[in-house]
Coordinates of C-alpha atoms in Angstrom, one line a residue:
X1 CA 74.3 -107.1 133.1
X2 CA 71.3 -109.2 133.9
X3 CA 69.8 -110.4 137.2
X4 CA 67.3 -113.1 138.0
X5 CA 66.8 -113.5 141.7
X6 CA 63.6 -114.3 143.5
X7 CA 63.2 -114.2 147.3
X8 CA 59.8 -115.2 148.7
X9 CA 58.3 -115.9 152.2
X10 CA 54.9 -117.5 152.4
X11 CA 52.8 -120.5 153.4
X12 CA 52.8 -123.8 151.5
X13 CA 49.4 -124.4 149.7
X14 CA 49.6 -128.2 149.5
X15 CA 51.7 -131.1 150.6
X16 CA 54.9 -131.5 148.5
X17 CA 54.8 -133.8 145.5
X18 CA 58.0 -135.8 145.2
X19 CA 59.4 -137.6 142.1
X20 CA 62.4 -139.9 142.2
X21 CA 64.2 -140.5 138.9
X22 CA 66.3 -143.6 138.0
X23 CA 69.4 -141.3 137.9
X24 CA 69.0 -140.8 141.6
X25 CA 67.8 -137.2 141.2
X26 CA 64.9 -136.0 143.3
X27 CA 62.3 -133.3 142.3
X28 CA 59.9 -131.7 144.8
X29 CA 57.1 -129.5 143.5
X30 CA 54.8 -127.4 145.7
X31 CA 52.8 -124.1 145.7
X32 CA 53.5 -121.1 147.8
X33 CA 51.0 -118.4 148.8
X34 CA 52.6 -115.0 149.4
X35 CA 50.6 -112.1 150.9
X36 CA 50.4 -108.9 148.9
X37 CA 48.9 -105.9 150.6
X38 CA 46.5 -103.9 148.5
X39 CA 44.7 -100.7 149.4
X40 CA 41.6 -102.7 150.5
X41 CA 42.8 -106.0 151.8
X42 CA 45.6 -108.6 151.8
X43 CA 45.6 -110.8 148.7
X44 CA 47.6 -114.0 148.0
X45 CA 49.8 -114.4 145.0
X46 CA 50.5 -118.1 144.2
X47 CA 53.8 -119.4 143.0
X48 CA 54.8 -122.8 141.6
X49 CA 58.1 -124.0 143.1
X50 CA 60.5 -126.7 141.9
X51 CA 63.2 -127.9 144.2
X52 CA 65.9 -130.4 143.1
X53 CA 68.4 -132.7 144.9
X54 CA 69.1 -132.8 148.6
X55 CA 67.0 -129.7 149.2
X56 CA 64.0 -131.5 147.6
X57 CA 64.5 -134.4 150.1
X58 CA 64.5 -131.9 153.0
X59 CA 61.3 -130.3 151.6
X60 CA 59.6 -133.7 151.2
X61 CA 60.5 -134.6 154.8
X62 CA 59.8 -131.4 156.7
X63 CA 57.4 -129.2 154.7
X64 CA 53.6 -129.7 154.8
X65 CA 50.6 -127.7 153.7
X66 CA 50.5 -124.5 155.8
X67 CA 54.2 -124.5 156.6
X68 CA 55.9 -121.1 156.7
X69 CA 58.9 -121.2 154.4
X70 CA 61.3 -118.8 152.7
X71 CA 62.9 -119.6 149.3
X72 CA 65.7 -118.1 147.3
X73 CA 66.0 -118.9 143.6
X74 CA 65.3 -117.8 140.1
X75 CA 62.4 -117.4 137.8
X76 CA 62.0 -119.7 134.8
X77 CA 59.3 -119.8 132.2
X78 CA 58.5 -123.4 131.3
X79 CA 57.0 -123.8 127.8
X80 CA 55.2 -126.8 126.2
X81 CA 52.8 -127.6 123.5
X82 CA 49.2 -128.5 124.6
X83 CA 48.5 -132.2 123.7
X84 CA 44.9 -131.6 122.9
X85 CA 44.9 -128.3 121.1
X86 CA 48.5 -128.0 119.9
X87 CA 48.7 -124.5 121.3
X88 CA 52.0 -123.3 122.8
X89 CA 51.6 -122.9 126.6
X90 CA 53.9 -121.4 129.3
X91 CA 54.0 -121.1 133.0
X92 CA 56.3 -119.2 135.4
X93 CA 58.1 -121.5 137.9
X94 CA 60.5 -120.6 140.7
X95 CA 63.6 -122.8 140.7
X96 CA 64.6 -122.9 144.3
X97 CA 68.2 -122.9 145.3
X98 CA 67.8 -122.3 149.1
X99 CA 65.0 -123.3 151.4
X100 CA 64.4 -121.8 154.8
X101 CA 62.1 -123.5 157.3
X102 CA 60.6 -120.5 159.1
X103 CA 57.7 -121.9 161.1
X104 CA 57.4 -122.1 164.8
X105 CA 58.3 -125.2 166.7
X106 CA 54.6 -125.4 167.6
X107 CA 53.8 -125.8 163.9
X108 CA 55.9 -129.0 163.8
X109 CA 55.7 -130.2 167.4
X110 CA 52.7 -130.0 169.6
X111 CA 54.9 -130.5 172.8
X112 CA 57.2 -127.5 172.1
X113 CA 57.5 -124.2 173.9
X114 CA 56.3 -122.2 170.9
X115 CA 59.7 -120.6 170.1
X116 CA 60.6 -119.9 166.5
X117 CA 63.1 -121.9 164.5
X118 CA 64.9 -121.1 161.3
X119 CA 66.8 -123.7 159.4
X120 CA 68.3 -123.2 155.9
X121 CA 69.1 -125.8 153.3
X122 CA 71.2 -125.1 150.3
X123 CA 73.0 -127.7 148.2

């Protein structure tokens, strides 16, 4: 038996980048900073996220730098050959299956009462 499940909650490091393909597929990429407590201080671990389809459209419309989100997905190792050196390269990426918008209403709307909202998107 094998298991590849990733659950993360953190803050978005930059505004999402969105690509629309001729096939109609949508890809959204972004970075996520997740706090990791160490004995001396909190440190951030950074993760690259890829979100596809309808969930990517939701991320493109509602997620911004600094947004608090939760993601559920799987870890993939992307590999490629460096164009300049010819060396094989790799990078871990989280393929997101579910996106939870966790920020407060105040994060998204300056006229709100400051209550927290949670919205999940999974397609």
